[in-house]
Short mmCIF file of N, CA and C in Angstrom, two decimals:
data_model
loop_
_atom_site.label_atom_id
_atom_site.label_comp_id
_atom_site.label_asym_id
_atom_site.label_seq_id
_atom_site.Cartn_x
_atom_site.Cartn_y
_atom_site.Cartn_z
N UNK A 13 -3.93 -19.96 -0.32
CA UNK A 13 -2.60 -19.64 0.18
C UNK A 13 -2.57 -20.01 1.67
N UNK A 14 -1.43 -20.82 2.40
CA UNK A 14 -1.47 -21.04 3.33
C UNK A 14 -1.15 -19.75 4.11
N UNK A 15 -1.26 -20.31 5.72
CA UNK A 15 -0.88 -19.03 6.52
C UNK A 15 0.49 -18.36 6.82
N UNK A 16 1.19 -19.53 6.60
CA UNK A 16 2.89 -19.56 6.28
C UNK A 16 3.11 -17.98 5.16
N UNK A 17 2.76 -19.10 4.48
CA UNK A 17 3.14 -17.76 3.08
C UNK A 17 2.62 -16.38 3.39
N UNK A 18 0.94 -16.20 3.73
CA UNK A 18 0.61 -15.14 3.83
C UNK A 18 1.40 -14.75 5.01
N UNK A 19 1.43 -14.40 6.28
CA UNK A 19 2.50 -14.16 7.04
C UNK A 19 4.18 -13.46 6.70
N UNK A 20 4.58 -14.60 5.67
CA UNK A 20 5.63 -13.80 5.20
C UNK A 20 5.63 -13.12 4.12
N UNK A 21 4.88 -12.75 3.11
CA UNK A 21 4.45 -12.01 2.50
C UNK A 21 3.99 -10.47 2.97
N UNK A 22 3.10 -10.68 4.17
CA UNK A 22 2.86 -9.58 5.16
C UNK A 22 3.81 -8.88 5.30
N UNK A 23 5.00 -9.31 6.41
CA UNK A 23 6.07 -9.09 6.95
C UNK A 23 7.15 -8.56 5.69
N UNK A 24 7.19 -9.29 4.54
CA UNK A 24 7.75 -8.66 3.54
C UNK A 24 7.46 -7.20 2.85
N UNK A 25 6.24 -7.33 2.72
CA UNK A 25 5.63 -5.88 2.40
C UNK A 25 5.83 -4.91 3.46
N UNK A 26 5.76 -4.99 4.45
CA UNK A 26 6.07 -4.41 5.52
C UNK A 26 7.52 -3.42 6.00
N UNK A 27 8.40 -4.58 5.08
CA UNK A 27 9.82 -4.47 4.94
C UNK A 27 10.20 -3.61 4.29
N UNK A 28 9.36 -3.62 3.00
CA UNK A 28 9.46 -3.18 1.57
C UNK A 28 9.04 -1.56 2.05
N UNK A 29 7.77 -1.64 2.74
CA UNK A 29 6.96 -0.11 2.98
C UNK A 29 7.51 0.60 3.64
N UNK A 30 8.72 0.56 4.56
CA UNK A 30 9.55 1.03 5.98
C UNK A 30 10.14 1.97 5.30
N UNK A 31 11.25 1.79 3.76
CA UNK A 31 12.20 3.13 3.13
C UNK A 31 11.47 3.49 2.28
N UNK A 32 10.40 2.76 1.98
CA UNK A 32 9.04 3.68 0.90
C UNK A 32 8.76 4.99 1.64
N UNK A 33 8.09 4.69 2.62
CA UNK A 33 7.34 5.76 3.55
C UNK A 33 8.39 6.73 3.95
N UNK A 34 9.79 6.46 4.38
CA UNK A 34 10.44 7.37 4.56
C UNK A 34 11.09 8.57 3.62
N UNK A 35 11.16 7.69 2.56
CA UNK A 35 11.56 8.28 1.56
C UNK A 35 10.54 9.38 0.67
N UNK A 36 9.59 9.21 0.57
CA UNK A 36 8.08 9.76 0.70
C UNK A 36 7.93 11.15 1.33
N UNK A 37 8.54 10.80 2.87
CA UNK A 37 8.06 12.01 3.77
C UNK A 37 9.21 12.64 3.74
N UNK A 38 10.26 12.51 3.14
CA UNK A 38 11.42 13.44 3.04
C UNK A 38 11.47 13.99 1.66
N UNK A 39 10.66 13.38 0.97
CA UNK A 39 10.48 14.12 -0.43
C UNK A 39 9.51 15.08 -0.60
N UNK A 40 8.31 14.83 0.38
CA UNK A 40 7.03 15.75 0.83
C UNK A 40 7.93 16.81 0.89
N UNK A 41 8.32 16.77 2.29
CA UNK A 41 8.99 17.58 3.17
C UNK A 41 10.14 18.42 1.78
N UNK A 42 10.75 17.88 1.29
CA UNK A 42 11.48 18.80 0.50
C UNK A 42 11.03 19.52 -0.68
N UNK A 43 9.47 18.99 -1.09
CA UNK A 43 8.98 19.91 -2.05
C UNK A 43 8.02 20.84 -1.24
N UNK A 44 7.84 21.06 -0.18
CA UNK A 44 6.93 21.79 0.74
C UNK A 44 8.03 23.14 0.44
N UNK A 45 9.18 23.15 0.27
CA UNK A 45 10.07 23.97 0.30
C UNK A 45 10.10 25.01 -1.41
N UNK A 46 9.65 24.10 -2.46
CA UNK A 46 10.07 24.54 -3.63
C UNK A 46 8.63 25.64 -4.05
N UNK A 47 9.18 26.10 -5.08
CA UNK A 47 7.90 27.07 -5.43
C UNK A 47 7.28 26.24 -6.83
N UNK A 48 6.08 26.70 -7.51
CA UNK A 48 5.37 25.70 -8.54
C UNK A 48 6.03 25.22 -9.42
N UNK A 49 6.70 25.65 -10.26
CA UNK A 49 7.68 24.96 -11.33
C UNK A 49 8.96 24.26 -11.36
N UNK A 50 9.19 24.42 -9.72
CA UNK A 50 10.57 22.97 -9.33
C UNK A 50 9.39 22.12 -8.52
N UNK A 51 8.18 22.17 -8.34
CA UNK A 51 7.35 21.18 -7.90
C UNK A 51 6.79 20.49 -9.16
N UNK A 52 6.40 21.15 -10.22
CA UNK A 52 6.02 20.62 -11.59
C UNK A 52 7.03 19.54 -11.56
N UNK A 53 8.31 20.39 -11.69
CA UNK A 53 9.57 19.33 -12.53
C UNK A 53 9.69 18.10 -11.58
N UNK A 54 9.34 18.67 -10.18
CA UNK A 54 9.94 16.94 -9.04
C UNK A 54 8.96 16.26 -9.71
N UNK A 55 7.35 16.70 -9.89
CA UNK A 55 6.63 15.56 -10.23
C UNK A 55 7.06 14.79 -11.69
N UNK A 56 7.06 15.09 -12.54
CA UNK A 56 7.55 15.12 -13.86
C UNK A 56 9.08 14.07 -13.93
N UNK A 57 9.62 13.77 -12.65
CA UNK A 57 10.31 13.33 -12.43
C UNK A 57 10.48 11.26 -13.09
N UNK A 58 10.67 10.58 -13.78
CA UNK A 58 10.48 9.57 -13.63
C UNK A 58 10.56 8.86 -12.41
N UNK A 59 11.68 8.83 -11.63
CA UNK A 59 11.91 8.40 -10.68
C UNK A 59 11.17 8.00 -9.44
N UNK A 60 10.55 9.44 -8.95
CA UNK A 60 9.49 9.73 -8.64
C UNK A 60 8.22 9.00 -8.50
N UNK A 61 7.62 9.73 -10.15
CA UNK A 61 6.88 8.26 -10.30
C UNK A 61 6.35 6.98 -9.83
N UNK A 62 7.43 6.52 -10.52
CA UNK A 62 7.70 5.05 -10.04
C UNK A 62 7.53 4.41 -8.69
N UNK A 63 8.64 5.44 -7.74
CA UNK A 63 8.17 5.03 -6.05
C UNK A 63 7.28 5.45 -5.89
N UNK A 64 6.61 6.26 -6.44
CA UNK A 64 5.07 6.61 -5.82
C UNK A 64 4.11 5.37 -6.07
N UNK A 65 4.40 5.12 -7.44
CA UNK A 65 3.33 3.93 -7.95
C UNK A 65 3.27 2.59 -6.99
N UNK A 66 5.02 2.39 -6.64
CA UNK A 66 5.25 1.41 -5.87
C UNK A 66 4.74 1.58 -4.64
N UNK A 67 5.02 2.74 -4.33
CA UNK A 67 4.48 2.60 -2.66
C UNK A 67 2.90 2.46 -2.43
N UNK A 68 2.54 3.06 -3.40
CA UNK A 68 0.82 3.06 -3.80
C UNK A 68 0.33 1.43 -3.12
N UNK A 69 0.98 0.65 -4.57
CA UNK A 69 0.73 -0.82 -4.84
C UNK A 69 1.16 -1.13 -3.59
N UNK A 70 2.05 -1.62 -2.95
CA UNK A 70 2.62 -2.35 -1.82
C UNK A 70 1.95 -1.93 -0.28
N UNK A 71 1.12 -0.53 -0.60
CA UNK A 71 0.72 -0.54 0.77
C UNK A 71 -0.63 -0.83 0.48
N UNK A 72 -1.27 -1.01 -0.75
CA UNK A 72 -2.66 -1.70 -0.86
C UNK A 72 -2.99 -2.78 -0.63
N UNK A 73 -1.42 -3.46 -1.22
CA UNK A 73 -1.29 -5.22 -1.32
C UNK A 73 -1.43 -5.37 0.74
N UNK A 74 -0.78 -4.35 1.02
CA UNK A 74 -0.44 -4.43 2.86
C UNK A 74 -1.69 -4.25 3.75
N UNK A 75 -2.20 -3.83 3.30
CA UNK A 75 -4.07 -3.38 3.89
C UNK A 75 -4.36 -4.68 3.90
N UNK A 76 -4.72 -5.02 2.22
CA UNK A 76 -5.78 -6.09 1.95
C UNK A 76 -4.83 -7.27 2.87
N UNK A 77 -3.48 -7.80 2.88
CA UNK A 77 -3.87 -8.46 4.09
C UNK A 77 -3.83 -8.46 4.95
N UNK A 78 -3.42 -6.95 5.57
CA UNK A 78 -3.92 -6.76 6.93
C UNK A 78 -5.27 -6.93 7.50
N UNK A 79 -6.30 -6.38 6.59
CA UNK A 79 -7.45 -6.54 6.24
C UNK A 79 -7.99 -8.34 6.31
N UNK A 80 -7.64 -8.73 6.04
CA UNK A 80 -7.87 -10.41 5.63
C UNK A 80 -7.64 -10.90 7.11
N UNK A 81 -6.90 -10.84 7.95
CA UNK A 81 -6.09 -11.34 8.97
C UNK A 81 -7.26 -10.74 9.82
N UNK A 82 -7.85 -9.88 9.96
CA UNK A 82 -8.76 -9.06 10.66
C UNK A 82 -10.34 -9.79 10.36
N UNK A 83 -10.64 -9.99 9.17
CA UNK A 83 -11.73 -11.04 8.93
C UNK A 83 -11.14 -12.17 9.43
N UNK A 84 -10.65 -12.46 9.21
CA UNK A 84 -10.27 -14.26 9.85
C UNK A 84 -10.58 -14.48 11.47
N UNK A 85 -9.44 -13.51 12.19
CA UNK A 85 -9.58 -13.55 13.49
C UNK A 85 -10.89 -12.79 14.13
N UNK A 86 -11.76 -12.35 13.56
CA UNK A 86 -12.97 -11.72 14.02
C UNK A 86 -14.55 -11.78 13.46
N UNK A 87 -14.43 -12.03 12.50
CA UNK A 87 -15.84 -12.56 12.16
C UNK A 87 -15.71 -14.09 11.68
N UNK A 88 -16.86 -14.94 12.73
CA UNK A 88 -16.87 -15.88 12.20
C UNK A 88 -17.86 -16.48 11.13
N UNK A 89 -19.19 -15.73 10.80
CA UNK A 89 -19.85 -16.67 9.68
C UNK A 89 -19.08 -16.24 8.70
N UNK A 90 -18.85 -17.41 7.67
CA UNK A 90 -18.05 -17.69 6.82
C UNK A 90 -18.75 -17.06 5.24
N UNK A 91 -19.96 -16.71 5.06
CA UNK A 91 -20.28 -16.18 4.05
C UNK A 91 -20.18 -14.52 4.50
N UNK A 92 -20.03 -14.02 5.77
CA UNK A 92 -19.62 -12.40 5.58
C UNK A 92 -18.42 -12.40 5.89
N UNK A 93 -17.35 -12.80 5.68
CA UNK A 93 -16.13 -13.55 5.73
C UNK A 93 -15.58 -13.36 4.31
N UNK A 94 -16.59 -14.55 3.46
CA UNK A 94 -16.34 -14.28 1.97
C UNK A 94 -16.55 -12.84 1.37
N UNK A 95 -17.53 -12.22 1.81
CA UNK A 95 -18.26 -10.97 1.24
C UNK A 95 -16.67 -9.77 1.82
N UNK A 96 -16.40 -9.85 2.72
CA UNK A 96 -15.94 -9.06 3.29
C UNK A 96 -14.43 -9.14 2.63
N UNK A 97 -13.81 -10.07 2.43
CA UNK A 97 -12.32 -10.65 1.30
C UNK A 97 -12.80 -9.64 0.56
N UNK A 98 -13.53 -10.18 -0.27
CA UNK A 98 -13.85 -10.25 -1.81
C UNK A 98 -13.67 -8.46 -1.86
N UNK A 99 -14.26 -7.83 -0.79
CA UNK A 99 -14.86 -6.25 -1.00
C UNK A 99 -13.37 -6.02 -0.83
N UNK A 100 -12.25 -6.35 -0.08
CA UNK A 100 -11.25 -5.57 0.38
C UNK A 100 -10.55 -5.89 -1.08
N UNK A 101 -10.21 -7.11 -1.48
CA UNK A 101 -9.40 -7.66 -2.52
C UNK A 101 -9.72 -6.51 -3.43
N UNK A 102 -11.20 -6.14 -4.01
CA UNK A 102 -11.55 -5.44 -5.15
C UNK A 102 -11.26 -4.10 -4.81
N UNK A 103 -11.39 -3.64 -3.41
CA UNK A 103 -11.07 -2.07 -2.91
C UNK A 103 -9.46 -1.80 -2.85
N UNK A 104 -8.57 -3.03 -2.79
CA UNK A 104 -6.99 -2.71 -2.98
C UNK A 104 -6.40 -2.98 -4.01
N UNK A 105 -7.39 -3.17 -5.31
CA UNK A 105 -6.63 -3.34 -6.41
C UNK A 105 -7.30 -2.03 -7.32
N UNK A 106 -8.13 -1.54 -7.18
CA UNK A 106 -8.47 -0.44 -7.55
C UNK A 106 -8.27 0.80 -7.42
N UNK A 107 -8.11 1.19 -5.80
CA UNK A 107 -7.40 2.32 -5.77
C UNK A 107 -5.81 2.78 -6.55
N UNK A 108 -5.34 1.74 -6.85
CA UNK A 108 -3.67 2.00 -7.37
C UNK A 108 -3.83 2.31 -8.77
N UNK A 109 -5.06 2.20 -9.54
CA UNK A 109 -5.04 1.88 -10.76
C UNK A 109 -5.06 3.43 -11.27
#
């Protein structure tokens, strides 16, 4: 993948993570308020869910290439370079799962 793409891909996820995260901490924030069984039901929620899963995925996808951009510009031998991708790629597709 060129640097073009990755770049705006970055910046896209980025975009994407801005009303994730907010939306997130105002939903925290409003079940901090409820007692156990309207916290059951928010979770139980489909809706819910879903942005959670999403925000999960999109801020893993956002690491690993934040992560990547950070090997590139700072280590230069190219086989702990490879080692070091490879570990983040496998560490941000796993945690979401």
């Amino acid at each position: 993948m060129n640097e073009t793409r990755k770049w705006i891909l970055h910046r896209i996820s980025a975009i994407i993570l801005t009303p994730l995260y907010v939306w997130l901490y105002f939903s925290l924030i409003v079940l901090s308020t409820k007692n156990y069984s309207e916290a059951i039901y928010f979770f139980k929620n489909p809706l819910f869910s879903i942005l959670t899963i999403v925000v999960f995925c999109v801020a893993f996808f956002h690491a690993k290439f934040s992560l990547s951009e950070f090997f590139e510009d700072y280590i230069h031998s190219k086989k702990i370079k490879d080692v070091a991708n490879l570990l983040a790629t496998i560490l941000s597709i796993i945690p979401p799962l």
